[in-house]
Amino acid sequence: MVALSGVNLRVERGEFVFLVGASGAGKSTLLKLLYREETATRGQILFNGRNLGRLHPSLVPHVRRKIGVVFQDCKLLPNKTALENVAFALEVTGASGREIRRRVPAVLELVGLSNRLRACPHELSSGEQQRVALARAIVNNPAAVIADEPTGNLDPDTAWGIVGLLDEINRRGRTVIMATHAQGIVNRLNRRVVALVEGRINRDDRQGGYGHGPF
Amino acid sequence: MGLFRLFARGFREAFRGIAANSVLSLASVSTAALTLAVLAGFLVAAANVHHLATVVEGQLQVRVYLEDGLPEVDLRQLEAHIAGIPGVVGHAYVSQEEALERLRQYLGDDRFILEAVEEANPLPASFEIDVLRPDLVERVAFELKDQPGVREIRYSAEVVRRLLDLTNFFRLAGLAMAFLLTGVTVFIIANTIRLTVFARRDEIAIMKLVGATDWYIRWPFVLEGIVLGAAGGGVAALLAAGGYRWLFRFVVERLPFLPLVRPEPMLHNLTLVLLAIGALVGVVGSQISVRRLLEV
Ligand SMILES: Nc1ncnc2c1ncn2[C@@H]1O[C@H](COP(=O)(O)OP(=O)(O)O)[C@@H](O)[C@H]1O
Ligand SMILES: [Mg+2]
């Protein structure tokens, strides 16, 4: 079966894009193509001018470091503290110990977790866990952050906290692409909205909303 | 990245993996140890037979062992007879005491082994007879076979060829056995590491997501394989060294004329070889189990 077809999308550096659509519309698939979890059977995907489909496997890690990814299930390591979970992402890039000690507490402070550094995921609320995941996504100073339904598991207030952080991250110059069903969030933020229907782009508004209703 | 940190992390992760499935790790090390001990056995046997061959080969010589307490008259008569055989270019009498002294020198630091036999010297006196050409050796031996006072005659030629054949057999058999058993070891190590890989699949997925290179992800598993394999090699080396030292002492005490290879430096080299092969087997085993990690 075909998950996506005829998709033609250009996102500028520093943009904030909502990717909306029903379950199974192809949002996750499109995002996976962007961080090269999947490769397209046809067409091409360019990131910073690089064709991801033609990328040599040894270069994939280096592209990944330029893209922070956040998921609905935070994908934190359960037996590591918030600090260690974030440090992990920096360690694998070969950052120095000094660099890690400097940057990790700083990003955790940015997401408002200065007082929870030594807590393990099971000691954190879902919202706090998602903040740790966000901190991990940005600790490498990526050009873009991709969030696949990051608020899917959260209550409205907590969800707003996460979206507020993504907005902040975007204001600091990073491109943010967020897949979501949350109509309230999309409507209130009033940013670019790309709507997928059955694997095709059905609508692309520079500033738009998404249906009606609070969430 | 700092090489030291890379190593430290690799070892930390490797030992974490080994500790996490200690039973299978132990099985891996045991199999590797068993395999390499078998290989060591064949290698040591080959080394000894080869040594024996060179010892024998070095002698264009017939050695006539004499009965103990042979009267001076018989000795003189035998000596005269030897000197008269065509093809004999020289001969020397080796008394029991001299034989023991030679053995002492050959043993060097291990000569304390002989303390037990100082009282009753078990070594026979002998004549060493130098022969002109290899094809005359057998004739000389035949001439002396039935002389009074002669206990036993030893000579080389044919023996050397058989010994060298035997050396090759031990080497080939050792290699074949080792090859077969190594397959089993690689399989078990690969499965042990596969278990570690499975236990860490979430961690690996996250590592990939945040941009870890393949080598960074693989390295701890490769180290885990090296540690398991080399540990097996170490155990095998201990077994081989202990076993051979015991055998050497045993043989020197009871069959002092049998020229065994001295334990050092052979065992030292053997240890290095076993560690290296163990590590190599570990690398191969780990590569098999992490190959699939490459697929993103
Ligand atoms: N790994 C997969 N293998 C085959 N089909 C898949 C896979 N993942 C998703 N799909 C299909 O692709 C389509 C798009 O899925 P997805 O991108 O996950 O949609 P969304 O994230 O918008 O809910 C769906 O029809 C889904 O069933
Ligand atoms: Mg999805």
Coordinates of C-alpha atoms and ligand atoms in Angstrom, one line a residue:
Chain A
M1 CA 0.0 0.0 0.0
V2 CA 1.0 3.6 -0.5
A3 CA 1.3 5.8 2.7
L4 CA 2.1 9.0 0.9
S5 CA 1.9 10.2 -2.7
G6 CA 2.3 13.4 -4.6
V7 CA 3.5 15.2 -1.5
N8 CA 5.3 18.4 -2.4
L9 CA 6.3 20.4 0.6
R10 CA 8.9 23.1 1.3
V11 CA 9.6 24.2 4.8
E12 CA 11.9 27.3 5.3
R13 CA 14.5 27.5 8.0
G14 CA 12.9 28.9 11.2
E15 CA 9.4 28.0 10.3
F16 CA 6.8 26.4 12.7
V17 CA 4.6 23.9 10.8
F18 CA 1.7 21.9 12.1
L19 CA 1.1 18.7 10.3
V20 CA -2.5 17.7 10.9
G21 CA -4.7 14.8 9.7
A22 CA -6.7 11.8 10.9
S23 CA -5.0 8.7 12.2
G24 CA -3.4 6.8 9.3
A25 CA -3.3 9.9 7.1
G26 CA 0.5 9.6 6.9
K27 CA 1.8 12.2 9.3
S28 CA 4.3 9.8 11.0
T29 CA 5.5 8.5 7.7
L30 CA 6.2 11.9 6.4
L31 CA 8.2 12.8 9.6
K32 CA 10.1 9.5 9.4
L33 CA 11.1 10.4 5.9
L34 CA 12.5 13.7 7.2
Y35 CA 14.7 12.2 9.9
R36 CA 15.5 9.3 7.6
E37 CA 14.0 6.5 9.5
E38 CA 12.4 5.6 6.2
T39 CA 13.4 6.4 2.6
A40 CA 11.0 7.3 -0.1
T41 CA 10.4 4.8 -2.9
R42 CA 10.0 7.7 -5.3
G43 CA 10.8 11.4 -5.3
Q44 CA 13.3 13.1 -3.2
I45 CA 13.7 14.7 0.2
L46 CA 16.2 17.5 0.7
F47 CA 17.5 18.6 4.1
N48 CA 19.8 21.6 4.0
G49 CA 20.2 20.8 0.3
R50 CA 21.2 17.2 0.9
N51 CA 19.2 14.4 -0.7
L52 CA 18.3 12.1 2.1
G53 CA 17.4 9.2 -0.2
R54 CA 21.0 9.2 -1.6
L55 CA 22.7 9.7 1.7
H56 CA 25.6 7.4 2.4
P57 CA 24.7 5.3 5.5
S58 CA 27.7 6.6 7.3
L59 CA 26.4 10.1 7.0
V60 CA 23.0 9.4 8.4
P61 CA 24.1 9.9 12.1
H62 CA 25.4 13.3 11.2
V63 CA 22.2 14.4 9.7
R64 CA 20.3 13.0 12.7
R65 CA 22.3 15.3 15.0
K66 CA 20.9 18.2 13.1
I67 CA 17.3 17.1 13.7
G68 CA 15.9 16.6 17.2
V69 CA 13.0 14.2 17.4
V70 CA 10.2 13.9 20.0
F71 CA 7.5 11.2 20.2
Q72 CA 4.2 10.7 21.9
D73 CA 5.8 8.0 24.1
C74 CA 8.9 9.9 25.2
K75 CA 11.3 7.0 24.5
L76 CA 13.4 7.8 27.6
L77 CA 15.7 5.2 29.1
P78 CA 13.9 4.0 32.2
N79 CA 16.9 3.4 34.4
K80 CA 18.6 6.7 33.7
T81 CA 18.0 10.0 35.4
A82 CA 16.7 13.1 33.5
L83 CA 20.3 14.4 33.5
E84 CA 21.7 11.1 32.1
N85 CA 19.0 10.7 29.5
V86 CA 19.8 14.1 28.1
A87 CA 23.6 13.6 28.5
F88 CA 23.2 10.4 26.5
A89 CA 22.4 12.2 23.3
L90 CA 25.4 14.4 23.7
E91 CA 27.8 11.5 24.6
V92 CA 27.1 9.6 21.4
T93 CA 28.2 12.6 19.4
G94 CA 31.6 12.5 21.2
A95 CA 31.1 15.7 23.1
S96 CA 33.6 16.4 25.8
G97 CA 32.8 15.9 29.5
R98 CA 33.0 19.6 30.1
E99 CA 30.7 20.3 27.2
I100 CA 28.2 17.8 28.6
R101 CA 28.3 19.2 32.1
R102 CA 27.7 22.7 30.7
R103 CA 25.0 22.1 28.2
V104 CA 22.8 19.4 29.8
P105 CA 21.8 21.3 32.9
A106 CA 21.3 24.4 30.7
V107 CA 18.7 22.7 28.4
L108 CA 17.0 21.1 31.4
E109 CA 16.7 24.5 32.9
L110 CA 15.3 25.8 29.6
V111 CA 12.5 23.1 29.8
G112 CA 11.9 24.0 33.5
L113 CA 13.3 20.9 35.1
S114 CA 16.2 22.3 37.0
N115 CA 14.9 20.8 40.2
R116 CA 14.3 17.3 38.8
L117 CA 17.7 16.5 37.3
R118 CA 18.2 13.3 39.3
A119 CA 14.8 11.9 38.9
C120 CA 14.2 8.8 36.8
P121 CA 11.4 8.7 34.2
H122 CA 9.1 6.7 36.6
E123 CA 9.4 9.4 39.2
L124 CA 8.3 12.1 36.7
S125 CA 4.9 13.1 35.4
S126 CA 4.1 12.5 31.7
G127 CA 4.5 16.2 31.1
E128 CA 7.9 16.2 32.8
Q129 CA 8.9 13.2 30.9
Q130 CA 8.1 14.9 27.6
R131 CA 10.1 17.9 28.8
V132 CA 13.1 15.7 29.3
A133 CA 12.6 14.3 25.8
L134 CA 12.4 17.9 24.5
A135 CA 15.6 18.7 26.3
R136 CA 17.3 15.7 24.7
A137 CA 16.0 16.7 21.3
I138 CA 17.6 20.1 21.5
V139 CA 20.8 19.4 23.4
N140 CA 22.7 18.9 20.2
N141 CA 21.7 22.3 19.0
P142 CA 19.8 20.9 16.0
A143 CA 18.6 23.0 13.1
A144 CA 15.1 21.5 13.3
V145 CA 12.9 19.8 15.8
I146 CA 10.4 17.2 14.7
A147 CA 7.6 16.3 17.1
D148 CA 5.2 13.4 16.4
E149 CA 2.1 14.0 18.5
P150 CA 4.1 15.1 21.5
T151 CA 1.0 16.1 23.4
G152 CA -1.0 12.9 22.6
N153 CA -0.7 11.6 26.1
L154 CA -1.1 14.8 28.0
D155 CA -3.9 16.8 29.5
P156 CA -4.7 20.2 27.9
D157 CA -2.8 22.3 30.4
T158 CA 0.3 20.1 30.3
A159 CA 0.1 20.0 26.5
W160 CA 0.1 23.7 26.4
G161 CA 3.3 23.7 28.4
I162 CA 5.0 21.5 25.8
V163 CA 3.7 23.5 22.9
G164 CA 4.8 26.7 24.6
L165 CA 8.3 25.2 24.8
L166 CA 8.3 24.2 21.1
D167 CA 7.2 27.7 20.4
E168 CA 10.1 29.0 22.5
I169 CA 12.5 26.7 20.7
N170 CA 11.2 28.0 17.4
R171 CA 11.6 31.6 18.5
R172 CA 15.2 30.8 19.1
G173 CA 15.6 30.1 15.4
R174 CA 15.0 26.4 15.0
T175 CA 12.6 25.0 12.5
V176 CA 9.8 23.1 14.2
I177 CA 7.5 20.5 12.6
M178 CA 4.8 19.1 14.8
A179 CA 2.3 16.4 13.9
T180 CA -0.9 16.6 16.0
H181 CA -4.6 16.1 16.2
A182 CA -5.0 18.8 18.8
Q183 CA -7.3 21.3 17.1
G184 CA -7.2 23.7 20.0
I185 CA -3.5 24.1 19.9
V186 CA -3.4 24.5 16.2
N187 CA -6.1 27.1 16.2
R188 CA -4.7 29.1 19.0
L189 CA -1.1 29.2 17.8
N190 CA -2.2 30.3 14.3
R191 CA 0.9 29.0 12.5
R192 CA 1.4 27.3 9.1
V193 CA -0.9 24.2 8.9
V194 CA -0.3 21.3 6.4
A195 CA -3.2 18.9 6.4
L196 CA -2.8 15.4 5.1
V197 CA -5.7 13.3 3.9
E198 CA -5.0 9.7 2.9
G199 CA -1.4 10.4 2.1
R200 CA -1.9 13.6 0.1
I201 CA -1.6 17.2 1.1
N202 CA -5.1 18.5 1.2
R203 CA -4.4 22.0 2.5
D204 CA -1.4 24.2 3.2
D205 CA -2.2 27.5 5.0
R206 CA 0.4 30.0 5.9
Q207 CA -1.5 30.8 9.0
G208 CA -4.4 28.6 9.8
G209 CA -6.6 26.6 12.0
Y210 CA -7.7 23.0 12.2
G211 CA -11.4 22.2 12.5
H212 CA -13.4 23.3 15.5
G213 CA -13.5 22.4 19.1
P214 CA -11.1 22.7 22.0
F215 CA -8.9 19.6 21.3
Chain B
M1 CA 36.3 11.6 20.9
G2 CA 39.0 10.9 23.4
L3 CA 40.3 7.5 22.8
F4 CA 40.5 6.8 26.5
R5 CA 36.8 7.7 27.0
L6 CA 35.9 5.5 24.0
F7 CA 37.7 2.6 25.6
A8 CA 36.4 3.3 29.1
R9 CA 32.8 3.4 27.9
G10 CA 33.3 0.3 25.7
F11 CA 34.6 -1.7 28.6
R12 CA 32.0 -0.4 31.0
E13 CA 29.2 -1.4 28.6
A14 CA 30.8 -4.7 27.7
F15 CA 31.1 -5.7 31.4
R16 CA 27.6 -4.5 32.0
G17 CA 26.5 -6.9 29.2
I18 CA 28.4 -9.8 30.6
A19 CA 27.1 -9.2 34.1
A20 CA 23.6 -8.9 32.8
N21 CA 23.6 -12.4 31.3
S22 CA 26.3 -14.1 33.4
V23 CA 25.1 -17.7 32.8
L24 CA 25.4 -17.5 29.0
S25 CA 28.6 -15.5 29.3
L26 CA 30.1 -18.3 31.5
A27 CA 29.0 -20.8 28.9
S28 CA 30.7 -18.8 26.2
V29 CA 34.0 -18.5 28.2
S30 CA 33.9 -22.3 29.0
T31 CA 33.3 -23.3 25.4
A32 CA 36.1 -21.0 24.2
A33 CA 38.4 -22.3 26.9
L34 CA 37.6 -25.9 26.0
T35 CA 38.1 -25.3 22.3
L36 CA 41.4 -23.5 22.8
A37 CA 42.7 -26.0 25.3
V38 CA 42.1 -28.8 22.7
L39 CA 44.0 -26.6 20.1
A40 CA 46.8 -26.1 22.7
G41 CA 47.0 -29.8 23.3
F42 CA 47.6 -30.5 19.6
L43 CA 50.0 -27.6 19.2
V44 CA 52.1 -28.8 22.2
A45 CA 52.1 -32.3 20.9
A46 CA 53.2 -31.1 17.5
A47 CA 55.9 -29.0 19.0
N48 CA 57.3 -31.9 21.0
V49 CA 57.2 -34.4 18.1
H50 CA 58.9 -31.8 15.9
H51 CA 61.5 -31.2 18.6
L52 CA 62.1 -34.9 18.9
A53 CA 62.6 -35.1 15.2
T54 CA 65.2 -32.4 15.1
V55 CA 67.0 -33.9 18.0
V56 CA 67.1 -37.3 16.3
E57 CA 67.9 -35.8 12.9
G58 CA 70.9 -33.9 14.4
Q59 CA 72.5 -37.2 15.0
L60 CA 74.2 -39.1 12.2
Q61 CA 74.7 -41.4 15.1
V62 CA 74.0 -44.8 16.5
R63 CA 73.7 -44.9 20.2
V64 CA 74.4 -48.2 22.0
Y65 CA 73.0 -48.4 25.5
L66 CA 74.9 -50.8 27.7
E67 CA 73.8 -53.1 30.4
D68 CA 74.5 -51.8 33.9
G69 CA 77.6 -53.0 35.7
L70 CA 79.4 -54.3 32.5
P71 CA 82.9 -55.5 33.4
E72 CA 85.8 -53.4 32.1
V73 CA 87.1 -56.3 29.9
D74 CA 83.7 -56.6 28.0
L75 CA 83.6 -52.8 27.6
R76 CA 87.1 -52.8 26.0
Q77 CA 86.2 -55.7 23.7
L78 CA 83.0 -54.0 22.6
E79 CA 84.8 -50.7 22.0
A80 CA 87.4 -52.5 19.8
H81 CA 84.6 -54.2 17.9
I82 CA 82.9 -50.8 17.3
A83 CA 86.0 -49.2 16.1
G84 CA 86.5 -52.0 13.5
I85 CA 83.1 -51.7 11.8
P86 CA 83.3 -50.1 8.4
G87 CA 81.7 -46.7 8.2
V88 CA 82.3 -45.8 11.8
V89 CA 84.3 -42.6 11.9
G90 CA 84.4 -42.0 15.7
H91 CA 83.0 -43.2 19.0
A92 CA 82.7 -41.9 22.5
Y93 CA 81.9 -43.6 25.8
V94 CA 79.2 -41.9 27.9
S95 CA 79.2 -43.1 31.5
Q96 CA 76.2 -43.2 33.7
E97 CA 77.5 -40.1 35.6
E98 CA 78.1 -38.2 32.4
A99 CA 74.6 -39.0 31.1
L100 CA 73.1 -37.6 34.3
E101 CA 75.3 -34.5 34.1
R102 CA 74.1 -33.9 30.5
L103 CA 70.5 -34.2 31.5
R104 CA 71.2 -31.8 34.4
Q105 CA 72.5 -29.2 31.9
Y106 CA 69.6 -29.8 29.5
L107 CA 67.2 -29.2 32.3
G108 CA 68.8 -26.0 33.5
D109 CA 66.6 -24.3 36.0
D110 CA 64.4 -27.4 36.2
R111 CA 67.2 -29.6 37.3
F112 CA 65.8 -29.9 40.9
I113 CA 63.5 -32.4 39.3
L114 CA 66.4 -34.8 39.3
E115 CA 66.9 -34.6 43.1
A116 CA 64.8 -37.7 43.6
V117 CA 67.0 -39.8 41.2
E118 CA 70.4 -38.7 42.4
E119 CA 70.7 -41.7 44.6
A120 CA 70.0 -44.4 42.1
N121 CA 71.0 -43.1 38.6
P122 CA 68.5 -44.6 36.2
L123 CA 70.4 -43.6 33.1
P124 CA 72.4 -46.3 31.3
A125 CA 75.9 -45.9 30.1
S126 CA 76.3 -45.8 26.3
F127 CA 78.6 -45.5 23.3
E128 CA 77.9 -42.7 20.9
I129 CA 79.0 -43.8 17.5
D130 CA 79.4 -41.4 14.6
V131 CA 78.7 -42.9 11.2
L132 CA 80.1 -41.7 7.9
R133 CA 76.8 -41.6 5.9
P134 CA 73.1 -42.0 6.7
D135 CA 72.8 -45.2 4.6
L136 CA 75.5 -46.9 6.8
V137 CA 73.6 -46.2 10.0
E138 CA 71.4 -49.3 9.8
R139 CA 74.4 -51.6 9.0
V140 CA 76.3 -50.3 12.0
A141 CA 73.3 -50.9 14.2
F142 CA 72.9 -54.4 12.8
E143 CA 76.5 -55.3 13.5
L144 CA 76.1 -54.4 17.2
K145 CA 72.7 -55.8 17.8
D146 CA 73.8 -59.1 19.3
Q147 CA 77.0 -58.1 21.0
P148 CA 77.3 -59.0 24.7
G149 CA 76.7 -56.1 27.0
V150 CA 74.4 -54.3 24.6
R151 CA 71.0 -53.5 26.1
E152 CA 69.5 -51.4 23.3
I153 CA 70.4 -49.6 20.1
R154 CA 68.9 -46.4 18.8
Y155 CA 69.4 -44.7 15.5
S156 CA 67.7 -42.0 13.4
A157 CA 67.0 -41.9 9.7
E158 CA 63.7 -43.6 9.3
V159 CA 62.6 -42.4 12.7
V160 CA 63.0 -38.8 11.7
R161 CA 60.7 -39.2 8.7
R162 CA 58.0 -40.8 10.8
L163 CA 58.3 -38.2 13.4
L164 CA 57.9 -35.4 10.9
D165 CA 54.9 -37.1 9.5
L166 CA 53.5 -37.3 13.0
T167 CA 54.2 -33.6 13.5
N168 CA 52.2 -32.7 10.5
F169 CA 49.4 -35.0 11.6
F170 CA 49.2 -33.3 15.0
R171 CA 49.3 -29.9 13.4
L172 CA 46.6 -30.7 10.8
A173 CA 44.4 -32.6 13.3
G174 CA 44.8 -29.7 15.7
L175 CA 43.8 -27.2 13.1
A176 CA 40.9 -29.3 12.0
M177 CA 39.6 -29.9 15.5
A178 CA 40.1 -26.2 16.4
F179 CA 38.3 -25.1 13.2
L180 CA 35.3 -27.3 14.1
L181 CA 35.2 -26.3 17.7
T182 CA 35.8 -22.7 16.9
G183 CA 32.6 -22.8 14.9
V184 CA 30.7 -23.9 18.0
T185 CA 32.4 -21.2 20.1
V186 CA 31.6 -18.4 17.6
F187 CA 28.0 -19.6 17.5
I188 CA 27.7 -19.5 21.3
I189 CA 29.5 -16.1 21.7
A190 CA 27.3 -14.7 18.9
N191 CA 24.2 -15.9 20.8
T192 CA 25.4 -14.5 24.1
I193 CA 25.9 -11.1 22.5
R194 CA 22.6 -11.3 20.6
L195 CA 21.0 -11.5 24.0
T196 CA 22.7 -8.3 25.1
V197 CA 21.7 -6.6 21.9
F198 CA 18.1 -7.7 22.5
A199 CA 18.2 -6.4 26.0
R200 CA 19.4 -3.0 24.8
R201 CA 17.2 -2.7 21.7
D202 CA 15.5 0.4 23.1
E203 CA 18.7 2.0 24.0
I204 CA 20.1 1.2 20.6
A205 CA 17.1 2.7 18.8
I206 CA 17.5 5.9 20.8
M207 CA 21.2 6.0 20.1
K208 CA 20.5 5.8 16.4
L209 CA 17.8 8.5 16.7
V210 CA 20.2 11.0 18.4
G211 CA 22.9 10.4 15.8
A212 CA 25.2 7.7 17.2
T213 CA 27.5 6.3 14.5
D214 CA 27.3 2.5 13.8
W215 CA 30.8 2.0 15.1
Y216 CA 29.9 3.8 18.4
I217 CA 26.9 1.4 18.8
R218 CA 28.8 -1.7 17.8
W219 CA 32.0 -1.1 19.7
P220 CA 30.8 -2.3 23.2
F221 CA 29.5 -5.5 21.7
V222 CA 32.7 -6.2 19.9
L223 CA 34.6 -5.6 23.1
E224 CA 32.2 -7.9 24.9
G225 CA 33.1 -10.6 22.3
I226 CA 36.8 -9.9 22.7
V227 CA 36.5 -10.1 26.5
L228 CA 34.6 -13.4 26.4
G229 CA 36.9 -15.0 23.8
A230 CA 40.1 -13.8 25.4
A231 CA 38.9 -15.0 28.8
G232 CA 38.4 -18.4 27.3
G233 CA 41.9 -18.2 25.8
G234 CA 43.3 -17.2 29.2
V235 CA 41.6 -20.2 30.9
A236 CA 42.9 -22.5 28.2
A237 CA 46.4 -21.1 28.6
L238 CA 46.3 -21.8 32.3
L239 CA 45.0 -25.3 31.7
A240 CA 47.7 -26.0 29.1
A241 CA 50.5 -24.5 31.1
G242 CA 49.5 -26.4 34.3
G243 CA 49.1 -29.6 32.4
Y244 CA 52.3 -29.4 30.4
R245 CA 54.4 -28.4 33.5
W246 CA 53.1 -31.5 35.2
L247 CA 53.7 -33.7 32.2
F248 CA 57.2 -32.3 31.8
R249 CA 58.1 -33.1 35.4
F250 CA 56.5 -36.5 35.2
V251 CA 58.3 -37.5 32.0
V252 CA 61.7 -36.1 33.1
E253 CA 61.5 -38.1 36.3
R254 CA 60.5 -41.4 34.7
L255 CA 61.7 -41.2 31.1
P256 CA 64.6 -38.8 31.3
F257 CA 66.0 -39.7 27.8
L258 CA 62.8 -38.5 26.1
P259 CA 63.6 -35.0 24.9
L260 CA 60.6 -32.8 25.7
V261 CA 60.4 -29.2 24.7
R262 CA 61.2 -27.1 27.8
P263 CA 58.1 -25.3 29.2
E264 CA 59.6 -21.9 28.8
P265 CA 59.4 -20.0 26.4
M266 CA 57.0 -22.3 24.6
L267 CA 54.1 -21.9 27.1
H268 CA 54.6 -18.1 27.1
N269 CA 54.2 -18.0 23.3
L270 CA 51.3 -20.4 23.5
T271 CA 49.5 -18.1 26.0
L272 CA 49.8 -15.2 23.6
V273 CA 48.6 -17.3 20.7
L274 CA 45.6 -18.6 22.7
L275 CA 44.6 -15.1 23.9
A276 CA 44.9 -13.8 20.3
I277 CA 42.8 -16.6 18.8
G278 CA 40.3 -16.2 21.6
A279 CA 39.9 -12.5 21.0
L280 CA 39.6 -13.1 17.2
V281 CA 36.9 -15.6 17.8
G282 CA 35.1 -13.1 20.0
V283 CA 35.3 -10.4 17.3
V284 CA 33.9 -12.8 14.7
G285 CA 31.1 -13.9 17.1
S286 CA 30.1 -10.3 17.9
Q287 CA 30.2 -9.2 14.3
I288 CA 27.6 -11.9 13.5
S289 CA 25.3 -10.7 16.2
V290 CA 25.6 -6.9 15.5
R291 CA 25.6 -7.1 11.7
R292 CA 21.9 -6.6 11.7
L293 CA 22.2 -3.4 13.8
L294 CA 23.5 -1.7 10.7
E295 CA 20.0 -1.6 9.2
V296 CA 18.6 1.7 10.5
Ligands
LIG1 N1 5.6 0.1 9.3 C1 4.5 0.2 8.4 N2 4.4 -0.8 7.5 C2 3.3 -0.7 6.7 N3 2.4 0.3 6.7 C3 2.5 1.2 7.6 C4 3.6 1.2 8.5 N4 3.5 2.3 9.3 C5 2.4 3.0 8.9 N5 1.8 2.3 7.9 C6 0.6 2.7 7.2 O1 0.8 3.9 6.6 C7 -0.3 4.8 6.7 C8 0.1 6.1 7.3 O2 0.5 5.8 8.7 P1 1.0 6.9 9.6 O3 2.1 7.7 8.9 O4 1.5 6.2 10.9 O5 -0.2 7.8 9.9 P2 -0.4 8.9 11.0 O6 0.8 9.1 11.7 O7 -1.0 10.1 10.3 O8 -1.5 8.3 11.9 C9 -1.3 4.0 7.4 O9 -2.3 3.5 6.5 C10 -0.6 3.0 8.1 O10 -1.4 1.8 8.3
MG2 MG 1.4 8.8 13.7

